[in-house]
Each structure stands twice: as structure tokens, then as C-alpha cells.
PDB file of C-alpha atoms and ligand atoms in Angstrom:
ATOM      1  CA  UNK M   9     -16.599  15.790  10.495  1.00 79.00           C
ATOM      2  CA  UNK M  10     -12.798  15.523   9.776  1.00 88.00           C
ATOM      3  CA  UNK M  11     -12.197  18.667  11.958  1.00 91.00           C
ATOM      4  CA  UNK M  12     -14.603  17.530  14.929  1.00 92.00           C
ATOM      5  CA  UNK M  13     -12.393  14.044  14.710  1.00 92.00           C
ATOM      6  CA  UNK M  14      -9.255  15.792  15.070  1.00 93.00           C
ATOM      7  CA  UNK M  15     -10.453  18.087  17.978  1.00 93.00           C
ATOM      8  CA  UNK M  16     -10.929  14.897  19.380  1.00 94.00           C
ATOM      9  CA  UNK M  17      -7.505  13.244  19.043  1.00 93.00           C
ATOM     10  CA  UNK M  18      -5.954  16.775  20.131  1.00 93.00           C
ATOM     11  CA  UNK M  19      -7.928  16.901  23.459  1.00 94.00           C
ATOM     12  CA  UNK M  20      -6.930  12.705  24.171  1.00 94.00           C
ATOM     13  CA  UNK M  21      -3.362  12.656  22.138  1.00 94.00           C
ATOM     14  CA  UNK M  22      -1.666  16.160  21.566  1.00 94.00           C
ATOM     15  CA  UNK M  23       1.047  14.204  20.629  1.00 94.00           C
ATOM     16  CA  UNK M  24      -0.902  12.238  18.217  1.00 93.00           C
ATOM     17  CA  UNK M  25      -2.559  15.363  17.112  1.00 93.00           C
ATOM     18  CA  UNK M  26       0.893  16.915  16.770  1.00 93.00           C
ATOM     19  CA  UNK M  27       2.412  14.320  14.793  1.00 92.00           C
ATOM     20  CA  UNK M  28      -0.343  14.034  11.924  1.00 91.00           C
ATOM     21  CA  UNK M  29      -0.766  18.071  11.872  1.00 92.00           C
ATOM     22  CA  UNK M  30       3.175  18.608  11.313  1.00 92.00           C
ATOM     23  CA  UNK M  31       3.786  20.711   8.413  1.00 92.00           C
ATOM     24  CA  UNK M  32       6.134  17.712   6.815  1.00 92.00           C
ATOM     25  CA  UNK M  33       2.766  16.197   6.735  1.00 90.00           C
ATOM     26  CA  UNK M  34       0.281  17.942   4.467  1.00 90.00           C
ATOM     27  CA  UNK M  35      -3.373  16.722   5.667  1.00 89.00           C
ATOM     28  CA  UNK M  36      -3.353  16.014   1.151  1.00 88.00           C
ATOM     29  CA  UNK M  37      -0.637  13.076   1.431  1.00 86.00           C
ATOM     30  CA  UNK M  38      -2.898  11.113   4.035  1.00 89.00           C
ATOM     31  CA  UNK M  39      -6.588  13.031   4.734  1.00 89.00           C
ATOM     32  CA  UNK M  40      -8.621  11.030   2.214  1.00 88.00           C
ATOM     33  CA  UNK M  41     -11.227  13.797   2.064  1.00 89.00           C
ATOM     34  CA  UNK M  42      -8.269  15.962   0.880  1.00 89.00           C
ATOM     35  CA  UNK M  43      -7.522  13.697  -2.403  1.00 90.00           C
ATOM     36  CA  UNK M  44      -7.913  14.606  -5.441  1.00 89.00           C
ATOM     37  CA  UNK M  45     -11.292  13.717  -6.882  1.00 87.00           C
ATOM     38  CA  UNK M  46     -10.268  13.638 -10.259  1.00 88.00           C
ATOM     39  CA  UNK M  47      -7.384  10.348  -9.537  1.00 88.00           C
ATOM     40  CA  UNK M  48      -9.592   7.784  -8.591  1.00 88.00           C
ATOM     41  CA  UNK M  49      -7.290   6.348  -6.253  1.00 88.00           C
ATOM     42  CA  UNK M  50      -8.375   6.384  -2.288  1.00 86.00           C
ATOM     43  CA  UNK M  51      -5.146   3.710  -0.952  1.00 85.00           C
ATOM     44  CA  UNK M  52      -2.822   5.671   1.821  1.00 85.00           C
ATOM     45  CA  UNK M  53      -0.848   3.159   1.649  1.00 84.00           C
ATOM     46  CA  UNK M  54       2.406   2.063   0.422  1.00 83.00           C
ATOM     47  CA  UNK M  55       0.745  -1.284  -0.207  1.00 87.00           C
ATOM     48  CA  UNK M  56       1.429  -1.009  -4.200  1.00 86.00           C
ATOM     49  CA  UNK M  57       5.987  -0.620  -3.374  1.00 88.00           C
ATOM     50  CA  UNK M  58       5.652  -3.582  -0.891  1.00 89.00           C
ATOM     51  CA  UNK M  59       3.733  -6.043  -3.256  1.00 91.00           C
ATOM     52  CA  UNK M  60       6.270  -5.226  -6.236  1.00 89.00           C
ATOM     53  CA  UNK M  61       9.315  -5.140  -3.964  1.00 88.00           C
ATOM     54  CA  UNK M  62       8.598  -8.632  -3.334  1.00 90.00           C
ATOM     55  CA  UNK M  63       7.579  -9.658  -7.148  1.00 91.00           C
ATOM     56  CA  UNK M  64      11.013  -9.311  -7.305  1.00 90.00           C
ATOM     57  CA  UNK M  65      12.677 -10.532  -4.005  1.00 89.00           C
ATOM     58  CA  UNK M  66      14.052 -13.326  -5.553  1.00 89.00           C
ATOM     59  CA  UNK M  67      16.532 -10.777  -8.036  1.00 89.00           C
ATOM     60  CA  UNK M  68      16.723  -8.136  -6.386  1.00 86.00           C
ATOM     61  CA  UNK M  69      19.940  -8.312  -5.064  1.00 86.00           C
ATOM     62  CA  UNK M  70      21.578  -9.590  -8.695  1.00 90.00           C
ATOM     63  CA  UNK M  71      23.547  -7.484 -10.746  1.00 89.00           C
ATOM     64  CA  UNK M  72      21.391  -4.418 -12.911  1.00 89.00           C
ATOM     65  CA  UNK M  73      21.536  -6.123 -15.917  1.00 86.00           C
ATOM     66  CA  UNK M  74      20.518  -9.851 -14.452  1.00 90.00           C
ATOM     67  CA  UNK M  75      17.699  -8.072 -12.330  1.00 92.00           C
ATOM     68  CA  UNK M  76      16.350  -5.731 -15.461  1.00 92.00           C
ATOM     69  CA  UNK M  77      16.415  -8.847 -17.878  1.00 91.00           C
ATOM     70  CA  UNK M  78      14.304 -10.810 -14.863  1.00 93.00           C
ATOM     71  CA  UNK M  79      11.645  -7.511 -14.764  1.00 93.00           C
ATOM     72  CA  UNK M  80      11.624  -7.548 -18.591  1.00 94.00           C
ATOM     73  CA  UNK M  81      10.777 -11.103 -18.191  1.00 94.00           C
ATOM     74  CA  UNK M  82       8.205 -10.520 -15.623  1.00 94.00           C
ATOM     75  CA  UNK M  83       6.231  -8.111 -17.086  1.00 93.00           C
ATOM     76  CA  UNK M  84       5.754  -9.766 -20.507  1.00 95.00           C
ATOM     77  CA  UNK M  85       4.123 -12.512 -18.634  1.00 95.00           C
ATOM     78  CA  UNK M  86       2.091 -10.330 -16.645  1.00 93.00           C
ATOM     79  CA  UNK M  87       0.719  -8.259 -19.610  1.00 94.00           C
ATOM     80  CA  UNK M  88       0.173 -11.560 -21.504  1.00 94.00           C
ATOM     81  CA  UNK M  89      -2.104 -12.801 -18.523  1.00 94.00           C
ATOM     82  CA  UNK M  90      -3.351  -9.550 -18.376  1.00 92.00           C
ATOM     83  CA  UNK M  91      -4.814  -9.272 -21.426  1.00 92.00           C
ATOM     84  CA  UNK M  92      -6.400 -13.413 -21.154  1.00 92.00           C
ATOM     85  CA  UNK M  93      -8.035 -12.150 -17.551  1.00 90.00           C
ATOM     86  CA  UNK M  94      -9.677  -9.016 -19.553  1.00 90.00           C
ATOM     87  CA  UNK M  95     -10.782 -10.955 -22.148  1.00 90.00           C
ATOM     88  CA  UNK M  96     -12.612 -13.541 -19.615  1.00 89.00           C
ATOM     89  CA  UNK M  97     -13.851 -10.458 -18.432  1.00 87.00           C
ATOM     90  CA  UNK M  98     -17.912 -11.505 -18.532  1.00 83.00           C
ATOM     91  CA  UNK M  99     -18.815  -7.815 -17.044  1.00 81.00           C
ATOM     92  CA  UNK M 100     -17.703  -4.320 -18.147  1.00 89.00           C
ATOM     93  CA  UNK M 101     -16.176  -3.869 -14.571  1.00 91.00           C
ATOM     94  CA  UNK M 102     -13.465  -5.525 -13.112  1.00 90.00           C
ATOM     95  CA  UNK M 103     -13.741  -8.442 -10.948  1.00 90.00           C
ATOM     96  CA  UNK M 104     -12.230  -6.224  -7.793  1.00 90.00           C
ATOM     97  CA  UNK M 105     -14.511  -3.211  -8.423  1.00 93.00           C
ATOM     98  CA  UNK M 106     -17.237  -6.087  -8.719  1.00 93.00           C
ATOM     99  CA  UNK M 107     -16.007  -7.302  -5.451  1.00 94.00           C
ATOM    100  CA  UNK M 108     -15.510  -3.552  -3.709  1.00 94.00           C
ATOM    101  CA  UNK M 109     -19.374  -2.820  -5.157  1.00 94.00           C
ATOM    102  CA  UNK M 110     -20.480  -5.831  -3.138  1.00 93.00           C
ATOM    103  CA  UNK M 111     -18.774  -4.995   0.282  1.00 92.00           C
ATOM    104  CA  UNK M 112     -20.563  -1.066  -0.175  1.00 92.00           C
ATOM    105  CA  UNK M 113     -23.839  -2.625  -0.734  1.00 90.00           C
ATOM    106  CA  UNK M 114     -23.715  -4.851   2.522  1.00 82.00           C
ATOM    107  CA  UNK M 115     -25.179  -2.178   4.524  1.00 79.00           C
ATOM    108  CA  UNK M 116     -28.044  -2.331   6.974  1.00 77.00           C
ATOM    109  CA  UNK M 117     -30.995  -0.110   6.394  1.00 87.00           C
ATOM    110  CA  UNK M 118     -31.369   3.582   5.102  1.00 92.00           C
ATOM    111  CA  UNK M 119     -33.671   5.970   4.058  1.00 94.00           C
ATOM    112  CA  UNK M 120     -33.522   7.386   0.746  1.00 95.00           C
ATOM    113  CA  UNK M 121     -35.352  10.537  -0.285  1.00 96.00           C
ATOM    114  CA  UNK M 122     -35.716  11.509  -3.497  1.00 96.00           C
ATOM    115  CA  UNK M 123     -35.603  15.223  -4.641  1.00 96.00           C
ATOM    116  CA  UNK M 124     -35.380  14.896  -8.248  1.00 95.00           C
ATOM    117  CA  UNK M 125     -34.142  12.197 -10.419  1.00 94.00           C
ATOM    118  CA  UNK M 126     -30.421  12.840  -9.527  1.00 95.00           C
ATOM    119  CA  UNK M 127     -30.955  14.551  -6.450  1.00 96.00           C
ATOM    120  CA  UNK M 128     -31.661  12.310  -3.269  1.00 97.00           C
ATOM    121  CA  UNK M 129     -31.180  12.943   0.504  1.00 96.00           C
ATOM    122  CA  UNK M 130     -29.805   9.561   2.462  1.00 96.00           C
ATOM    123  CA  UNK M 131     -30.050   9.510   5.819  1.00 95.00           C
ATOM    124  CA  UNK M 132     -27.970   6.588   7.069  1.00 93.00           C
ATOM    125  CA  UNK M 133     -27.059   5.865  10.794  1.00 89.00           C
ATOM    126  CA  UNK M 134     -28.917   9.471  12.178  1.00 91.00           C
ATOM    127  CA  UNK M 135     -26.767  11.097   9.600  1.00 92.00           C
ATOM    128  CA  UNK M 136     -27.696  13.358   6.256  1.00 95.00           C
ATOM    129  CA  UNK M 137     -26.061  12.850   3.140  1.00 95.00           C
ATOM    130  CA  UNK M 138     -26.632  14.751   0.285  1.00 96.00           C
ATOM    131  CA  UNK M 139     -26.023  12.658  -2.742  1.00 96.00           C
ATOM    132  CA  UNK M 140     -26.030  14.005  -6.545  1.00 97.00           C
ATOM    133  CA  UNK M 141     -26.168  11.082  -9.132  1.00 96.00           C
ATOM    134  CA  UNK M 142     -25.189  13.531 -12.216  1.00 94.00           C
ATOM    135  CA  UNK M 143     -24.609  17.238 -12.619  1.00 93.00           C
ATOM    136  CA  UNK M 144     -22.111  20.122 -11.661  1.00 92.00           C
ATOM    137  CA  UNK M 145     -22.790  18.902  -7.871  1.00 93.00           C
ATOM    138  CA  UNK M 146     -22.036  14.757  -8.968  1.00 95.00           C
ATOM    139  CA  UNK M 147     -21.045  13.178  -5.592  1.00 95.00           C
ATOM    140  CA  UNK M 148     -22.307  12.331  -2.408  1.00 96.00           C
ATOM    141  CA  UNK M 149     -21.266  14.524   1.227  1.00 94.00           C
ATOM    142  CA  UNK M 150     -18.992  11.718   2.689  1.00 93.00           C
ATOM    143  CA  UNK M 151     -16.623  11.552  -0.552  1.00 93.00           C
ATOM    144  CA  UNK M 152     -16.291   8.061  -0.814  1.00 94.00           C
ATOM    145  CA  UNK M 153     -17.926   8.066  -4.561  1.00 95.00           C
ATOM    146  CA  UNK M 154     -16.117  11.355  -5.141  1.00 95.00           C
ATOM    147  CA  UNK M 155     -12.421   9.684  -4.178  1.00 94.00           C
ATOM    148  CA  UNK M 156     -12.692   6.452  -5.049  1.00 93.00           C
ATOM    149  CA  UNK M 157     -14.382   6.307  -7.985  1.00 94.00           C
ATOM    150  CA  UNK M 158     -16.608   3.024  -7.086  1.00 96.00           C
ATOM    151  CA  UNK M 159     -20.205   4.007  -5.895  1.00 96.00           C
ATOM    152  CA  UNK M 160     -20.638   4.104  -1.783  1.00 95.00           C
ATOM    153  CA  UNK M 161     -23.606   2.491   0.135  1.00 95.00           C
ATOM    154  CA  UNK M 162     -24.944   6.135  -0.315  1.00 95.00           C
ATOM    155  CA  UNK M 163     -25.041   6.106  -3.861  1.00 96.00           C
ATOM    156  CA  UNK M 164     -25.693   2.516  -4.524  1.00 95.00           C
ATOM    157  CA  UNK M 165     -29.026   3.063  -2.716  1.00 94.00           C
ATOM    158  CA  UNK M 166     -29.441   5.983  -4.582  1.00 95.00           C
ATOM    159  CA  UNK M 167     -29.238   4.299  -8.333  1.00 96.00           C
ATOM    160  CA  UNK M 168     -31.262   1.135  -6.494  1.00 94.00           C
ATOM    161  CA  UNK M 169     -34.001   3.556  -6.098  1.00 94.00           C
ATOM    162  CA  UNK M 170     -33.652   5.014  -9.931  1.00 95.00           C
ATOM    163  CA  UNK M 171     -33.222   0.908 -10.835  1.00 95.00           C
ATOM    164  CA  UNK M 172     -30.564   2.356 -13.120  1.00 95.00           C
ATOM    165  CA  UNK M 173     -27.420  -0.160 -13.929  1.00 95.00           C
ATOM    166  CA  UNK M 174     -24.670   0.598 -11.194  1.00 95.00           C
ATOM    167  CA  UNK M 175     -21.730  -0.060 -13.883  1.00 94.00           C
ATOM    168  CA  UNK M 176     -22.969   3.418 -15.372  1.00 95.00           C
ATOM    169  CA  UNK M 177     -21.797   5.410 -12.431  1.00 96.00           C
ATOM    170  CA  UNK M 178     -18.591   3.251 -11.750  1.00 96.00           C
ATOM    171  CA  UNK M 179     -15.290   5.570 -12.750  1.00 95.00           C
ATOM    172  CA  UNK M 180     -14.173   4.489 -16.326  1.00 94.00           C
ATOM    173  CA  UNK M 181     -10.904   3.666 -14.903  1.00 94.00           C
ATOM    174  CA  UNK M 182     -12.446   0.285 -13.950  1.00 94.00           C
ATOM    175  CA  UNK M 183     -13.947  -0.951 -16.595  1.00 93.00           C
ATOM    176  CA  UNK M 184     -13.241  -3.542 -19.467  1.00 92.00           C
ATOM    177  CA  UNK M 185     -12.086  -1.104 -21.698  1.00 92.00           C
ATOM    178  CA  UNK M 186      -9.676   1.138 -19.887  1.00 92.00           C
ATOM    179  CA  UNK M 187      -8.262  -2.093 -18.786  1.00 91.00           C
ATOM    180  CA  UNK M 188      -7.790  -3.792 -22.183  1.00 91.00           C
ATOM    181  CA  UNK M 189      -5.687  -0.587 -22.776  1.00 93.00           C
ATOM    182  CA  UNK M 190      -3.277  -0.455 -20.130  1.00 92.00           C
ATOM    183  CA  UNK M 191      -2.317  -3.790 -20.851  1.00 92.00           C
ATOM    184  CA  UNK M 192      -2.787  -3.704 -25.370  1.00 90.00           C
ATOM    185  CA  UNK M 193       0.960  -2.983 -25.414  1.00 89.00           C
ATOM    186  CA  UNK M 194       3.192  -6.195 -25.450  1.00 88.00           C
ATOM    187  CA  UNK M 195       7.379  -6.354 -23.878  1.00 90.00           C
ATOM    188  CA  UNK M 196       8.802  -7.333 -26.961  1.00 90.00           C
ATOM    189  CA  UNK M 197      10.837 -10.754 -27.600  1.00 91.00           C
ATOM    190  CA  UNK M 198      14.955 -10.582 -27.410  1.00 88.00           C
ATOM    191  CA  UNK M 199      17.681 -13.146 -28.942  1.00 84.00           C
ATOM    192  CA  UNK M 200      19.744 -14.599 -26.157  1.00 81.00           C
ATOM    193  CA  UNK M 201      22.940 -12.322 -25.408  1.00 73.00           C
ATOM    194  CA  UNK M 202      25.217 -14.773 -26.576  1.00 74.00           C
ATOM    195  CA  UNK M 203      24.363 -14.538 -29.996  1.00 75.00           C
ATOM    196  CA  UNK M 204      24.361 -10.726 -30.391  1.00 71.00           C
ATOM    197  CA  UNK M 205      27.772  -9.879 -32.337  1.00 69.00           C
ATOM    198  CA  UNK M 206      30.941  -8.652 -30.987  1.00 64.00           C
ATOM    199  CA  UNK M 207      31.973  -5.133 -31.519  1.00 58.00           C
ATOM    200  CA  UNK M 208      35.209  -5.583 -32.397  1.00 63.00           C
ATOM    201  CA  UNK M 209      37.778  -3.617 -30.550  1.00 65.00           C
ATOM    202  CA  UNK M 210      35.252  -2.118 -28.331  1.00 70.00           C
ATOM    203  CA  UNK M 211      35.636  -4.949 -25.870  1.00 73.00           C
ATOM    204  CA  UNK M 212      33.639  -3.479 -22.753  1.00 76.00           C
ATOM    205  CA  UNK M 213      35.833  -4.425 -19.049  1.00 82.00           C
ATOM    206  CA  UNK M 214      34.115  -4.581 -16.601  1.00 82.00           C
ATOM    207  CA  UNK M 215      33.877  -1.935 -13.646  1.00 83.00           C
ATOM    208  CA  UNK M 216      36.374  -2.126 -11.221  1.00 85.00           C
ATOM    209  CA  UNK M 217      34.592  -2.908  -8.130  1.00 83.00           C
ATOM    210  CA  UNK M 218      35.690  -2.118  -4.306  1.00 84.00           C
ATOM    211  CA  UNK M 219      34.134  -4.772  -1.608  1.00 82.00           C
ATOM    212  CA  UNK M 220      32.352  -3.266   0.974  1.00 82.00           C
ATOM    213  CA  UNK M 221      33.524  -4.331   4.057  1.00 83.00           C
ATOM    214  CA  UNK M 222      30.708  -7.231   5.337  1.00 85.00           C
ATOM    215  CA  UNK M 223      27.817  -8.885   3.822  1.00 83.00           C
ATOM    216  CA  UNK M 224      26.220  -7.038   1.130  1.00 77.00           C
ATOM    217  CA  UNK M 225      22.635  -6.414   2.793  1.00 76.00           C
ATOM    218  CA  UNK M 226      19.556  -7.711   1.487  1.00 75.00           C
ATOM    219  CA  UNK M 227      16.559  -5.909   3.225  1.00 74.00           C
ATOM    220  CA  UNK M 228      15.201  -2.590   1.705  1.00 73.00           C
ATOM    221  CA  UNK M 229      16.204   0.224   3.421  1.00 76.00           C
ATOM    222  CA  UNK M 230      13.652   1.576   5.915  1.00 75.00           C
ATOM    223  CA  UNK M 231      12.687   4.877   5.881  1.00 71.00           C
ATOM    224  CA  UNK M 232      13.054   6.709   9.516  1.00 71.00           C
ATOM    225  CA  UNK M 233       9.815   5.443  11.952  1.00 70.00           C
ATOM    226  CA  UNK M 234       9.284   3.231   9.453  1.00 71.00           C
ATOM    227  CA  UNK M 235       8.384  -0.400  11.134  1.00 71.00           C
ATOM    228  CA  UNK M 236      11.345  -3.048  11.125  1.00 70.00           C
ATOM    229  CA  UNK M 237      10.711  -6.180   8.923  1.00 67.00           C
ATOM    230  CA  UNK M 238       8.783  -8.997  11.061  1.00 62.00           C
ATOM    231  CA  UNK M 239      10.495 -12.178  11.924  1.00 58.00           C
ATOM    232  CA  UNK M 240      10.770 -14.344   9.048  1.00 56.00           C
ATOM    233  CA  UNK M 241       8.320 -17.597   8.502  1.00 57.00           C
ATOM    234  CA  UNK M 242       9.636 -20.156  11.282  1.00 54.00           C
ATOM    235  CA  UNK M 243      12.399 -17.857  12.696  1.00 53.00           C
ATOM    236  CA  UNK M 244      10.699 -16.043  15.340  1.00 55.00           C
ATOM    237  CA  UNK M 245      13.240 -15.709  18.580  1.00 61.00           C
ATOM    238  CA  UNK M 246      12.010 -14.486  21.505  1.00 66.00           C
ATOM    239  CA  UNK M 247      13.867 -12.278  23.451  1.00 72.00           C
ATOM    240  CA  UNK M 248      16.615 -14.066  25.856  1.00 78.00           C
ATOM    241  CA  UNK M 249      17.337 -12.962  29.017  1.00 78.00           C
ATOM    242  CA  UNK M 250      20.785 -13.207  30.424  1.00 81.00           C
ATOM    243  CA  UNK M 251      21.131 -16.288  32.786  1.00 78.00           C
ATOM    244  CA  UNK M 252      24.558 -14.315  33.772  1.00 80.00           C
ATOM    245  CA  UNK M 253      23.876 -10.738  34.881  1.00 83.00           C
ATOM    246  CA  UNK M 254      19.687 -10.849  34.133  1.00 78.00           C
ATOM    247  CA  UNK M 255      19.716  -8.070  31.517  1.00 79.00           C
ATOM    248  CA  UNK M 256      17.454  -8.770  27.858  1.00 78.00           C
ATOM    249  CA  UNK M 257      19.149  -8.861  24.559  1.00 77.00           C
ATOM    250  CA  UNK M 258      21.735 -11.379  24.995  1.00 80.00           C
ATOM    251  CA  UNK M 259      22.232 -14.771  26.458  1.00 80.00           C
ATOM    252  CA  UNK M 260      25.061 -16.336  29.472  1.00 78.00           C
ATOM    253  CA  UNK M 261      27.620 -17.020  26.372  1.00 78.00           C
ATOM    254  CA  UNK M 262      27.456 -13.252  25.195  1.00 79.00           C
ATOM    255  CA  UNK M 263      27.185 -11.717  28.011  1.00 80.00           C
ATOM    256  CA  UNK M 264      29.989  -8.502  28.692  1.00 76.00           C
ATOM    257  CA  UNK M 265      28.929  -8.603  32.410  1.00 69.00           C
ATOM    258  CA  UNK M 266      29.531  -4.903  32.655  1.00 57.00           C
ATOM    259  CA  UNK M 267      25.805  -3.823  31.660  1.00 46.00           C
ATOM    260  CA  UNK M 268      24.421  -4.292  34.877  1.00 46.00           C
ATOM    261  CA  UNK M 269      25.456  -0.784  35.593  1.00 44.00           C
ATOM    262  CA  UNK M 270      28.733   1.345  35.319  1.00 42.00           C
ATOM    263  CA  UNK M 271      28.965   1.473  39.376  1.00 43.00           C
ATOM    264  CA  UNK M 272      31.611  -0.460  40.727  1.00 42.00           C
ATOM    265  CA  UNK M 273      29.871  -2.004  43.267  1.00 44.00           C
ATOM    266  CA  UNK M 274      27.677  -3.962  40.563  1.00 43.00           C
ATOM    267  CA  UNK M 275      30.687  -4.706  38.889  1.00 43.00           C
ATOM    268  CA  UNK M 276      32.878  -6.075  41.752  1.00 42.00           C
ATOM    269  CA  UNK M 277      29.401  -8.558  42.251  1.00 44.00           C
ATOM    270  CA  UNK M 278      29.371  -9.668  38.785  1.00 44.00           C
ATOM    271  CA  UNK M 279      32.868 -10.779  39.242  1.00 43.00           C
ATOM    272  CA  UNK M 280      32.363 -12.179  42.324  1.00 45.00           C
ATOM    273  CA  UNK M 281      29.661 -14.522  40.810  1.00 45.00           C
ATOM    274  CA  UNK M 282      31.883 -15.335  38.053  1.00 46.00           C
ATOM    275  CA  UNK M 283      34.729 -16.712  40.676  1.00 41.00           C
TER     276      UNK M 283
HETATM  277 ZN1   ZN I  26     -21.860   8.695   0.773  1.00 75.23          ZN
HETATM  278 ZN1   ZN I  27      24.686 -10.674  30.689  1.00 75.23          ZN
END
């Protein structure tokens, strides 16, 4: 499948076909069939550096100490409210693999063949899928089940057919328990800095700083082809279009009159519309 998809892309984008196949690209960094099975984790995205990158947008550009004291702040809050959404927890799964289950099961028809009690051939859309509820051979052809860890329209139909209870073939990783864990440990409580006592003598200076020349920059710093940040809410500009010469990028008032090109017959008009 994946390589009759890429002989695709190859004969309508080589370029395309170039890019992704690059040996700086290993097909295991963004091929999902290629992911580990035993991670549970099917995101190729840096979705998970964005969200916490703005969790803390609003310190981010404070001194280490202010910033780390904000985190430490942070995250004992979060792992408080943590631990009161697991407890409200009314299923063994979580409420997003509860949510991901119902989006798989949302499928139109399919036929489901049984071979044994595990064993079961799906065919869904024309297509054969060979799914394996428990065994050596546990998974189902397209990988979904395997990678994610959250049973696929495949294998919901599948445990459907057995009636069996679909939170039984749901990775551990989402469930109540394994949940309750990652978030049992607490950030502990600290006195304000103020009161903590002086070490005599040992006054610490602080570091001898050299000002960059210009604003300190706020934005995170883009890795190379990476997409530049959106305008921000209610700032959009379009782009102008100089009233002056007619070029794009900068308006009459900015305008160096020379970019309409080097020759100096373009020049010489520029002028003469300036006079
Ligand atoms: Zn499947
Ligand atoms: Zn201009």
C-alpha cells in the first residue's frame, strides 16, 4: 500500500517524492506504518512543543529563575487537576480514547468473517484485512490498532462480533490506572525566597550582562522550511504596493525608488516622476 502510494507521488511529484525519500528523512520519523508498535503513540506532529510553548508564552521571555519558578508553579496545578479529572473518571478509559473509540466506530458498513474466535477477515471498502484479536499475530493489516494503541473500525467490528467489552483491547496506556500514575506524584510546596537565610559572606553578584544590540526577540526560533508564525489576532496587513515606483513590500513613504531595476533608464524615470 505505502509503496504503491509513493510510486504514485514519484510519477506526479519527483520532487515531492524526493523530498520525503531524502536520507535526512528516515521513512521511521514520519511513515506511520514504520512506528514502533510497542510506543503507542501515532502523532507526526510537533503538536505536543507548540501547545507547551504557549502554556508558557506569557514567561517565556523572563529571566531562568522567574520562568522555572512560573513552570514549577504550573505544573503543581496541573497535576493537582490531574489527579481530580482521573478521579471523575466514571470509565476505565480516558475521556479522549473514549472520544477517539467513537470517531473509529463511525464507519459505514463491513463485512466481518470470522475464522476462529480471535481470528476474523474484514473486508471494508473492496479491501481485505486480516485482523487478530489476541495471539503472537495481535493486530490488524492496516496498523492502526498496532500503532496507536486504540482499536480501529477493523477491530472494533471485530470485538462487536465477539460482544466482548472494547476497553479490554484498548492499550493500558489509556486507562484509569496508568493515568492515576503519571500524575500520583505531587511538585512540592516552597517558602517565599525572601525568607530563605542569607549566606553570609557568600553574597552571590549578579552576572555581568552585555546588551545585545536591538530588541531582545520574542518568537521561537524556526527551524529551516519551517512555516513563519501567522499574523497575530487583529493584525493581519496585507501586502502594500508602492503608490511610488509599483513594486510590493513597501509603501510611497518607504520607498528607495531604485528597485524598479538597476538600469539607468528606469532610474532616470523614477526621478523624473519625482520632479
Ligand atoms: Zn484495521
Ligand atoms: Zn517604491
Amino acid at each position: 500500500m505505502f509503496n504503491k502510494e509513493m510510486n504514485f507521488l514519484k510519477a506526479n511529484n519527483k520532487d515531492a517524492y524526493d523530498w520525503l525519500m531524502h536520507p535526512s528523512r528516515p521513512k521511521h520519523r514520519w511513515a506511520r506504518h514504520t512506528f514502533d508498535t510497542s510506543i503507542k503513540v501515532d502523532m507526526v506532529t510537533n503538536n505536543l512543543v507548540e501547545c507547551f510553548n504557549s502554556w508558557i508564552s506569557d514567561e517565556r521571555d523572563k529571566p531562568i529563575l522567574t520562568l522555572l519558578e512560573a513552570v514549577r508553579l504550573k505544573l503543581m496545578l496541573r497535576f493537582s487537576k490531574m489527579r481530580q479529572v482521573v478521579r471523575g473518571l466514571s470509565n476505565s478509559i480516558t475521556y479522549s480514547t473514549r472520544k477517539r473509540l467513537a470517531e473509529n466506530d463511525n464507519v459505514p458498513f463491513m463485512i466481518v468473517i470470522p475464522s476462529s474466535i480471535t481470528d476474523f477477515q474484514v473486508v471494508d471498502n473492496g479491501h481485505n484485512f486480516s485482523v487478530y484479536l489476541a495471539g503472537e499475530k495481535k493486530g490488524c493489516d492496516c496498523k492502526v490498532w498496532d500503532i496507536s494503541g486504540i482499536p480501529y473500525k477493523h477491530v472494533l467490528k471485530c470485538i462487536g462480533y465477539n460482544r466482548d467489552v472494547v476497553a479490554d483491547y484498548c492499550s493500558e496506556y489509556f486507562k484509569r490506572d496508568k493515568y492515576m500514575k503519571a500524575y500520583q506524584g505531587s511538585i512540592p510546596v516552597l517558602p517565599d525566597v525572601k525568607h530563605l537565610v542569607d549566606a553570609e559572606d557568600h553574597t552571590v553578584l549578579p552576572p555581568i550582562v552585555k546588551r545585545k544590540a536591538g530588541r531582545p526577540k520574542l518568537s521561537r526560533r524556526r527551524e529551516e522550511g519551517e512555516k513563519a508564525a501567522g499574523p497575530t489576532r487583529g493584525r493581519k496587513r496585507n501586502s502594500v504596493t508602492c503608490f511610488h515606483c509599483g513594486c510590493i513590500g513597501h509603501n510611497r513613504k518607504s520607498c528607495q525608488g531604485a528597485s524598479v531595476g538597476s538600469n539607468k533608464r528606469n532610474q532616470t524615470n523614477v526621478l523624473d516622476f519625482q520632479n
